[in-house]
mmCIF file with all atom_site columns, C-alpha atoms in Angstrom:
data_model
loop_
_atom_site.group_PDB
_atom_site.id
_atom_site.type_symbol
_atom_site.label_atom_id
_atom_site.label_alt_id
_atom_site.label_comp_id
_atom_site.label_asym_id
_atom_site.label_entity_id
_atom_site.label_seq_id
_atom_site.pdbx_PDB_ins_code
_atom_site.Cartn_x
_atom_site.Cartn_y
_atom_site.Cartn_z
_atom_site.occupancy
_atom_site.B_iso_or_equiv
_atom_site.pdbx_formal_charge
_atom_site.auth_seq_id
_atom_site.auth_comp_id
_atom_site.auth_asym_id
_atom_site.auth_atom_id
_atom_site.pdbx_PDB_model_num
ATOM 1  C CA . UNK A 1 1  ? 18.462 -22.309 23.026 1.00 63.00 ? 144 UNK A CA 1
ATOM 2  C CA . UNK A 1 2  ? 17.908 -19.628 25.320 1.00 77.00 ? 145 UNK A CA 1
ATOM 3  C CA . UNK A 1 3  ? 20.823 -17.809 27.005 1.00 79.00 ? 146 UNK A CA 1
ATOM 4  C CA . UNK A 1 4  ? 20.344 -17.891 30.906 1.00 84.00 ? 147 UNK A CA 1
ATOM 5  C CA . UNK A 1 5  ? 19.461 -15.367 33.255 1.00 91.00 ? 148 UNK A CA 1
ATOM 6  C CA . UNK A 1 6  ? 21.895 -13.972 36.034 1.00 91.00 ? 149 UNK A CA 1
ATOM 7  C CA . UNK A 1 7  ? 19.954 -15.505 38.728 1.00 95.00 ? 150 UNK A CA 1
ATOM 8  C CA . UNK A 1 8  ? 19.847 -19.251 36.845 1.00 95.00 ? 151 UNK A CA 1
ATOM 9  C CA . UNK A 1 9  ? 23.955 -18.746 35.614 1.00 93.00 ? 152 UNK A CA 1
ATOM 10 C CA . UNK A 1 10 ? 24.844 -17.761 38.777 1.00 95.00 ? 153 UNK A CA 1
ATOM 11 C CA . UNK A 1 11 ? 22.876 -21.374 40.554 1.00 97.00 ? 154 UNK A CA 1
ATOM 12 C CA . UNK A 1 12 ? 24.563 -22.791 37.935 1.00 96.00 ? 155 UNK A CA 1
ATOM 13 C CA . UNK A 1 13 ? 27.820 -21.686 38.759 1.00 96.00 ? 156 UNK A CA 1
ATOM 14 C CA . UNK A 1 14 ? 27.264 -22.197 42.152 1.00 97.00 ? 157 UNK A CA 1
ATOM 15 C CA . UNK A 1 15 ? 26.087 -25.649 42.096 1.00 97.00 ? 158 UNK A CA 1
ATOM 16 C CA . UNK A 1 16 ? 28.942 -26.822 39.244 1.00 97.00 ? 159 UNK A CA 1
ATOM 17 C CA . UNK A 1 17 ? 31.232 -25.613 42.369 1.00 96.00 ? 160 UNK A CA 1
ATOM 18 C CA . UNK A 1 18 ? 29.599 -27.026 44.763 1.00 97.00 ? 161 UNK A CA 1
ATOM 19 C CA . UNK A 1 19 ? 29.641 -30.395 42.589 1.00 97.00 ? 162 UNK A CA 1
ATOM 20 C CA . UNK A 1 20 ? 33.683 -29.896 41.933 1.00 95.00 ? 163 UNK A CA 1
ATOM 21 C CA . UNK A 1 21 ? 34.434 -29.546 45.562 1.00 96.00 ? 164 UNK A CA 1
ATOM 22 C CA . UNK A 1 22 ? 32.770 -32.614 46.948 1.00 97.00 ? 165 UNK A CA 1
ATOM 23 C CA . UNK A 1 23 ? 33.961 -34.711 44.012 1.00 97.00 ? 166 UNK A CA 1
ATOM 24 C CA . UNK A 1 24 ? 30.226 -35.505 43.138 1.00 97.00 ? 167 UNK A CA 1
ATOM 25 C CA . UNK A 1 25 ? 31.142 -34.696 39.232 1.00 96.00 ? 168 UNK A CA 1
ATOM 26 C CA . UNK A 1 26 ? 32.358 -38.478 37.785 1.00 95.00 ? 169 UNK A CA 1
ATOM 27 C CA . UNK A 1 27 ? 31.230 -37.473 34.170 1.00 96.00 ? 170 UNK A CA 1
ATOM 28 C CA . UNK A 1 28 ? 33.133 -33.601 34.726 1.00 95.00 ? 171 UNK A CA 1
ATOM 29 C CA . UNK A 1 29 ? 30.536 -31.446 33.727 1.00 96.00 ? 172 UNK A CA 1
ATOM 30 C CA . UNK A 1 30 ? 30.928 -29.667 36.642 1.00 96.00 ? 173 UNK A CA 1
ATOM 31 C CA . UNK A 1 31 ? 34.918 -28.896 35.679 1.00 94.00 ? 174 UNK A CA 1
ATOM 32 C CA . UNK A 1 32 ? 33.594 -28.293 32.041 1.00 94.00 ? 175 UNK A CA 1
ATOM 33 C CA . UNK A 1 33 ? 31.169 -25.560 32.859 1.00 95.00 ? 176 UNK A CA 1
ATOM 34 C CA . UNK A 1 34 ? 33.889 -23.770 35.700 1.00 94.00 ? 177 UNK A CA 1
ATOM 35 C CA . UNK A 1 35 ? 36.443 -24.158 32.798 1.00 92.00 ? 178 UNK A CA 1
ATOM 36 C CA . UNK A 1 36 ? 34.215 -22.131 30.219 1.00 92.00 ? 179 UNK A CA 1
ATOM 37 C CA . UNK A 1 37 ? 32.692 -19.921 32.210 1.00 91.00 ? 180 UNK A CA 1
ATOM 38 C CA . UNK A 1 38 ? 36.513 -19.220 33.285 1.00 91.00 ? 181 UNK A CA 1
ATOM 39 C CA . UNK A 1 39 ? 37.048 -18.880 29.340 1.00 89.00 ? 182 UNK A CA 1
ATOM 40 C CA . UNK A 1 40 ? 34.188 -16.857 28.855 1.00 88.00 ? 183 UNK A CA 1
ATOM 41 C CA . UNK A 1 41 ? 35.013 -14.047 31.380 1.00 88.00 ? 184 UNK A CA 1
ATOM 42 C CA . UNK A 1 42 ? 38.635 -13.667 29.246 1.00 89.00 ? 185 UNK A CA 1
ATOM 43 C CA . UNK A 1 43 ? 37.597 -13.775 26.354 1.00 88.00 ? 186 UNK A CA 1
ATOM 44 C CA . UNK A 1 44 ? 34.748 -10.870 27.217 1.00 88.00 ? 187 UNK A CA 1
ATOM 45 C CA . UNK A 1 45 ? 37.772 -8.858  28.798 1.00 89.00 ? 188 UNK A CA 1
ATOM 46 C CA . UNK A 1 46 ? 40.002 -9.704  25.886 1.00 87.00 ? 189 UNK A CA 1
ATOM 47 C CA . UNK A 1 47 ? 37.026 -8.327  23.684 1.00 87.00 ? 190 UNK A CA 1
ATOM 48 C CA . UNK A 1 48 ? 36.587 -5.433  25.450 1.00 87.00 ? 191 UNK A CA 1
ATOM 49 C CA . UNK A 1 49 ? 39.983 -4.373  24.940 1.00 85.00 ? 192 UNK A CA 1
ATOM 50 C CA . UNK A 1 50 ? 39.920 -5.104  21.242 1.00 86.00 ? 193 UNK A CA 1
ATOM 51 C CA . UNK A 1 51 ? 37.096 -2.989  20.684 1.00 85.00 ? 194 UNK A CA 1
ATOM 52 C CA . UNK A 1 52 ? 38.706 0.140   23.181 1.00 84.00 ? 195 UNK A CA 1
ATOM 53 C CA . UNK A 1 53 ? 42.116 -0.384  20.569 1.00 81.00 ? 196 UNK A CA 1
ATOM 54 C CA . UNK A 1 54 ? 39.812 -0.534  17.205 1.00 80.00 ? 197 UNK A CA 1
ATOM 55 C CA . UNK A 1 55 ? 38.129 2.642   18.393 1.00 79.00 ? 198 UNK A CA 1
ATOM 56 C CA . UNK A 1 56 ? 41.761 4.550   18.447 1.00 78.00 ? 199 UNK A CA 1
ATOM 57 C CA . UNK A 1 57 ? 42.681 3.079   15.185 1.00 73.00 ? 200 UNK A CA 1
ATOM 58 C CA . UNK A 1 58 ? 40.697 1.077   12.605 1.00 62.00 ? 201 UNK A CA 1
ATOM 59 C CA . UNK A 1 59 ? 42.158 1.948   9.608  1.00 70.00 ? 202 UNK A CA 1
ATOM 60 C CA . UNK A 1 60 ? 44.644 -0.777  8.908  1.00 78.00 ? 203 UNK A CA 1
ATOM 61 C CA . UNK A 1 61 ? 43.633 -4.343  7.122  1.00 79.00 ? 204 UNK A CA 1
ATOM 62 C CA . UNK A 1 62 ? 44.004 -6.001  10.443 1.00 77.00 ? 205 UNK A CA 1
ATOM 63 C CA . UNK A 1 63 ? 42.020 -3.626  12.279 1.00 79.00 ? 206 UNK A CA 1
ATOM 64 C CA . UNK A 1 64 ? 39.354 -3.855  9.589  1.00 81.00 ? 207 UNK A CA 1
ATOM 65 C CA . UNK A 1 65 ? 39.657 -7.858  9.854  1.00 83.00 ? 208 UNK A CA 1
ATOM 66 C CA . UNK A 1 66 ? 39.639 -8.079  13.724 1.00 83.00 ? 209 UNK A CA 1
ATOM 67 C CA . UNK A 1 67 ? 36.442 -5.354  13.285 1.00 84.00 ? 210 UNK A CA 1
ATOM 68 C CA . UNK A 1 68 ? 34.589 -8.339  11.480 1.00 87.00 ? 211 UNK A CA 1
ATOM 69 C CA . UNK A 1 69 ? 35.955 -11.093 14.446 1.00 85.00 ? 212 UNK A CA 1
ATOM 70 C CA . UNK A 1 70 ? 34.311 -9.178  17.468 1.00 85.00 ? 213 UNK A CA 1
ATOM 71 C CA . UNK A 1 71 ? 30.889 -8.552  15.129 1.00 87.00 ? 214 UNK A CA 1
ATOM 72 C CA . UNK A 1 72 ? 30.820 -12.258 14.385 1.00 86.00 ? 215 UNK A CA 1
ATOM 73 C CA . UNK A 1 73 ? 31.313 -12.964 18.169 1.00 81.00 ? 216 UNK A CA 1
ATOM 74 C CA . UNK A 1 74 ? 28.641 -10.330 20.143 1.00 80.00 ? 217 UNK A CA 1
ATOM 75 C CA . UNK A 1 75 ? 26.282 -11.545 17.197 1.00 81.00 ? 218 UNK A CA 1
ATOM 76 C CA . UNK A 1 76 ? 26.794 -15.180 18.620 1.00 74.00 ? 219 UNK A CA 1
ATOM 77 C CA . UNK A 1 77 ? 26.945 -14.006 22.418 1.00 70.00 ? 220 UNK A CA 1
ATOM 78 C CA . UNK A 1 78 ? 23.907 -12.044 21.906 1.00 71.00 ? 221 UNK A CA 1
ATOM 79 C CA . UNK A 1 79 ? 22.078 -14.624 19.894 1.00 61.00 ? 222 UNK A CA 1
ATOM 80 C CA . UNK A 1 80 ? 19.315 -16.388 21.555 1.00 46.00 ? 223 UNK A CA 1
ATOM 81 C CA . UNK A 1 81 ? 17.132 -17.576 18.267 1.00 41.00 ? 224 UNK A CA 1
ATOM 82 C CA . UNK A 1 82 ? 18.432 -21.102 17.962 1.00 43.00 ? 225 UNK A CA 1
ATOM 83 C CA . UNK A 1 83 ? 19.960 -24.178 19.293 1.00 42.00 ? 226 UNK A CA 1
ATOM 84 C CA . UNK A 1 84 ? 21.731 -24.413 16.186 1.00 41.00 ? 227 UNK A CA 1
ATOM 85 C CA . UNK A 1 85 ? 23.404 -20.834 16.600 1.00 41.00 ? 228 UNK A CA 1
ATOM 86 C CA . UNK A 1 86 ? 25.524 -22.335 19.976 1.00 41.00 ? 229 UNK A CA 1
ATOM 87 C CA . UNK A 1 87 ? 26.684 -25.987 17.724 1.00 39.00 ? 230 UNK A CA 1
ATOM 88 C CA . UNK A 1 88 ? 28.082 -24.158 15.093 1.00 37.00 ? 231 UNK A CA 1
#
């Protein structure tokens, strides 16, 4: 599966809103895609962070552990190959 463009996320986005505020979403995919893209925009600033303190020090076990963590996650976030990629 594809990732989406900025143009198509940002309909998206704008539509699940749109969706939320009227109370058009009885099955709350609109509230499911606001929540994670909510999530999403953390966890990217929470990365960023981790990566700005691993480049001061990287030495420890934990550093060296949480080094692996963010390489496992931007190879997921940047994966586009396969459905299967996203389910796992």
């Amino acid at each position: 599966m594809n990732q989406l463009e900025k143009p198509q996320a940002k309909m998206a986005i704008r539509e699940a809103t749109r969706m939320w505020q009227r109370n058009e979403d009885p099955y709350y995919i609109a509230k499911t895609l606001l929540k994670q893209s909510y999530r999403l925009r953390q966890l990217e600033t929470l990365l960023k962070k981790a990566e700005q303190l691993l480049q001061a020090n990287s030495s420890s076990q934990a550093g060296q552990e949480l080094r692996k963590a963010i390489d496992e996650l931007n190879q997921v976030t940047q994966s586009t190959d396969t459905e299967q990629s996203y389910l796992m």
